[in-house]
Short mmCIF file of C-alpha atoms in Angstrom, two decimals:
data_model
loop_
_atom_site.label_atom_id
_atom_site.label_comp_id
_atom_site.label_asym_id
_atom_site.label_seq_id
_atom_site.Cartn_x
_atom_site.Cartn_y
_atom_site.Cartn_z
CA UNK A 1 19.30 -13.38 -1.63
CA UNK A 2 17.70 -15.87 -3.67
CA UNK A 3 13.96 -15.45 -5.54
CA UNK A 4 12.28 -17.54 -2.82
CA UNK A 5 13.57 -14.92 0.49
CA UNK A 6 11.54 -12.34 -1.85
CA UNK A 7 8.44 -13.90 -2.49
CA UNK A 8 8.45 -14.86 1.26
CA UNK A 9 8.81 -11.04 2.19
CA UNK A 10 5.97 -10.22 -0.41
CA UNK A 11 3.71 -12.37 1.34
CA UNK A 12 4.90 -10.99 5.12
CA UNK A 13 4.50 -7.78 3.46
CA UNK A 14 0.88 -7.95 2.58
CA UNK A 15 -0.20 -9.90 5.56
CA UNK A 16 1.10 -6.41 7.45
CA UNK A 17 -0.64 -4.56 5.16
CA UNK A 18 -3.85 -6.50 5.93
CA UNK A 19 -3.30 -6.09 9.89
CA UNK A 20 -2.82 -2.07 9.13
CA UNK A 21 -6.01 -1.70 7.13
CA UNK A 22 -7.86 -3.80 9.62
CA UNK A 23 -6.08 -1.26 12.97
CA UNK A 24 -7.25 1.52 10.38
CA UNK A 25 -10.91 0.32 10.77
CA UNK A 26 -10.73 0.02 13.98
CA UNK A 27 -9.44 3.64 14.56
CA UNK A 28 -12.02 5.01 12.68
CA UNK A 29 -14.86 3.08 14.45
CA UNK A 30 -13.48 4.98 17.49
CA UNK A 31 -13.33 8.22 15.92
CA UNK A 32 -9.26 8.36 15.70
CA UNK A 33 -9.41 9.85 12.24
CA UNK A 34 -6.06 11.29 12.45
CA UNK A 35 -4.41 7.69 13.44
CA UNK A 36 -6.61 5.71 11.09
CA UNK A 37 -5.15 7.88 8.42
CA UNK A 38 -1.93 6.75 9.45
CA UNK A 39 -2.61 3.26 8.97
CA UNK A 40 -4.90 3.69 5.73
CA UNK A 41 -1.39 5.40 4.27
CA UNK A 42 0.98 2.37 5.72
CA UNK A 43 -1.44 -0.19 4.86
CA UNK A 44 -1.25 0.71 1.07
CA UNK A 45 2.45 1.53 1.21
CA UNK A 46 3.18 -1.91 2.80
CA UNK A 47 1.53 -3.51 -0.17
CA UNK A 48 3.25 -1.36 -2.39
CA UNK A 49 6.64 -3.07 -1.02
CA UNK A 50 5.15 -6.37 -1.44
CA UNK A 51 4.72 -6.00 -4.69
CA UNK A 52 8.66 -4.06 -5.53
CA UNK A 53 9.33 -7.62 -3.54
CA UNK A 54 8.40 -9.69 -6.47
CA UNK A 55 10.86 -7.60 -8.26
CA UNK A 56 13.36 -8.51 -5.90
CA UNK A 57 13.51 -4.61 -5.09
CA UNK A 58 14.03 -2.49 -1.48
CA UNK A 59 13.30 0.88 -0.91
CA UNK A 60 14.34 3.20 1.99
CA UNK A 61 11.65 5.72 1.78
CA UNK A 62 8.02 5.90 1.18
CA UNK A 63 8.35 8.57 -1.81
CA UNK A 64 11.04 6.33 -3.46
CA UNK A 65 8.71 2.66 -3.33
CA UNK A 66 5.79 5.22 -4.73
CA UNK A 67 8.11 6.28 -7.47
CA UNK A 68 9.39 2.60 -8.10
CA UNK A 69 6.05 1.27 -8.07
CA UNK A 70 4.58 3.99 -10.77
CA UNK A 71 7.97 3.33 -13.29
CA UNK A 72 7.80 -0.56 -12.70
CA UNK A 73 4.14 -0.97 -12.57
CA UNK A 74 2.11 1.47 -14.36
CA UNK A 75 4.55 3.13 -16.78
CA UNK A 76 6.59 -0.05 -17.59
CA UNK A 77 3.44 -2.61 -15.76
CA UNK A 78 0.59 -5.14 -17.88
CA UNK A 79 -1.79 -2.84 -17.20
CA UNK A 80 -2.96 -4.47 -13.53
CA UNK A 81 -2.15 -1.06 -11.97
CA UNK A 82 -2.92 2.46 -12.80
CA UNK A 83 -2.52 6.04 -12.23
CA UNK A 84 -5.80 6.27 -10.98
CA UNK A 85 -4.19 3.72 -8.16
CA UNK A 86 -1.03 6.25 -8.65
CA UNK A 87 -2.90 8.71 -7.41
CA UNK A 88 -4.77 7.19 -4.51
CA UNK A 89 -1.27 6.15 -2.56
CA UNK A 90 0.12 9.94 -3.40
CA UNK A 91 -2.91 11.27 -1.90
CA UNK A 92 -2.91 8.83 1.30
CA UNK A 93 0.36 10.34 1.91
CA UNK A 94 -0.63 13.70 1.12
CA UNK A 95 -3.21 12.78 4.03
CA UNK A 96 -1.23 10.89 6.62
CA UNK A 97 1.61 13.40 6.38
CA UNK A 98 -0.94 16.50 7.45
CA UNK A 99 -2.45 13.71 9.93
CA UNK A 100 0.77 13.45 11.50
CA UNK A 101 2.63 16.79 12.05
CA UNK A 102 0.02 19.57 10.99
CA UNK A 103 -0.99 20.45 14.91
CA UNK A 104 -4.48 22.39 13.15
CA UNK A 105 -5.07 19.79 11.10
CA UNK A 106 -8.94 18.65 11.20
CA UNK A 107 -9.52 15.09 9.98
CA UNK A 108 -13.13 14.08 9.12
CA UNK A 109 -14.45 10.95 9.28
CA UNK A 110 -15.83 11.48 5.37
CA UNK A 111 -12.12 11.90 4.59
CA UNK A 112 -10.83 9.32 6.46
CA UNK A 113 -13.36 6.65 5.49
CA UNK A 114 -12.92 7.26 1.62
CA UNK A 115 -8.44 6.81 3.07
CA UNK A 116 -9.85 3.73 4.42
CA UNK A 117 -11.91 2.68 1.37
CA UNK A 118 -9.27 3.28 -1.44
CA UNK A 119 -6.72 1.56 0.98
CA UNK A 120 -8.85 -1.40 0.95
CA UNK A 121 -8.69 -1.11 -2.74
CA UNK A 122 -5.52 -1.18 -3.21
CA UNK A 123 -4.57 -4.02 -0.82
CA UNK A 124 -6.83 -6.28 -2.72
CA UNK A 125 -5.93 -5.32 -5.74
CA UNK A 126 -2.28 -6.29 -4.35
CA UNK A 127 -3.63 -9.72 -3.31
CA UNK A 128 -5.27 -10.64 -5.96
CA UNK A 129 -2.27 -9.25 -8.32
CA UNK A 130 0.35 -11.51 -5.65
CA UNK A 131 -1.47 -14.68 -6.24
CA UNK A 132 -1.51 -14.69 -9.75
CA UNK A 133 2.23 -14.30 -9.53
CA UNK A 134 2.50 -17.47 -7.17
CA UNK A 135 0.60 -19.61 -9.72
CA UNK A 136 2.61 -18.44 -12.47
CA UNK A 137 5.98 -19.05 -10.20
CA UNK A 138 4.36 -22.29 -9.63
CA UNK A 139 4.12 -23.15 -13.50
CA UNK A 140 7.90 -21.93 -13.71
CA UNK A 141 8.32 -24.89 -11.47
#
């Protein structure tokens, strides 16, 4: 596949991530805390495959793009991305995965709102780190 197919699935990529955080809000206006956890946690791991896109780079499960994503682009990055933002995708998970099959599991909206928040974060801080690739791919041209 050539580098164009990638940057195309970048950009699908985020735009999913932007429809996830936006169902996220949604569930937590209605008081789904458990779902909108769900989608804060998909939301930021969508964007995190956007950006192993760029790197022409697939991943088959959410705890390998997480580990890709820290070697590529905090360990090895420019200093855009940092454990800090590391931390706040490992904890989503952490989050969605209790969410999802821990039957006693009580979500609160505090909890889920600061999910939502930090996923928010992080898929702007994808955007904004996306378009500065497309003008420099541009230049390249």
């Amino acid at each position: 596949m050539d580098r164009e197919y990638y940057i195309e699935l970048a950009k699908v990529r985020l735009e999913r991530a932007k429809e996830l955080l936006e169902d996220a809000q949604d569930l937590l206006a209605r008081e789904s805390y458990r779902s909108a956890n769900n989608r804060a946690f998909y939301a930021m791991e969508k964007s995190i495959k956007a950006l192993l896109a760029t790197k022409e780079m697939e991943v088959a499960t959410h705890n390998g793009g997480l580990k890709q994503f820290n070697y590529i682009f905090i360990h090895k990055g420019d200093g855009s991305f940092t454990t800090e933002d590391y931390q706040k995708i490992a904890r989503a998970e952490q989050i969605r995965n209790v969410s999802d099959y821990d039957d006693f599991y009580i979500a609160c909206r505090e909890e889920t709102k600061q999910q939502i928040d930090n996923a928010k974060y992080i898929v702007n801080k994808v955007d904004k780190y996306l378009e500065l690739e497309m003008v420099k791919e541009l230049k390249k041209v």
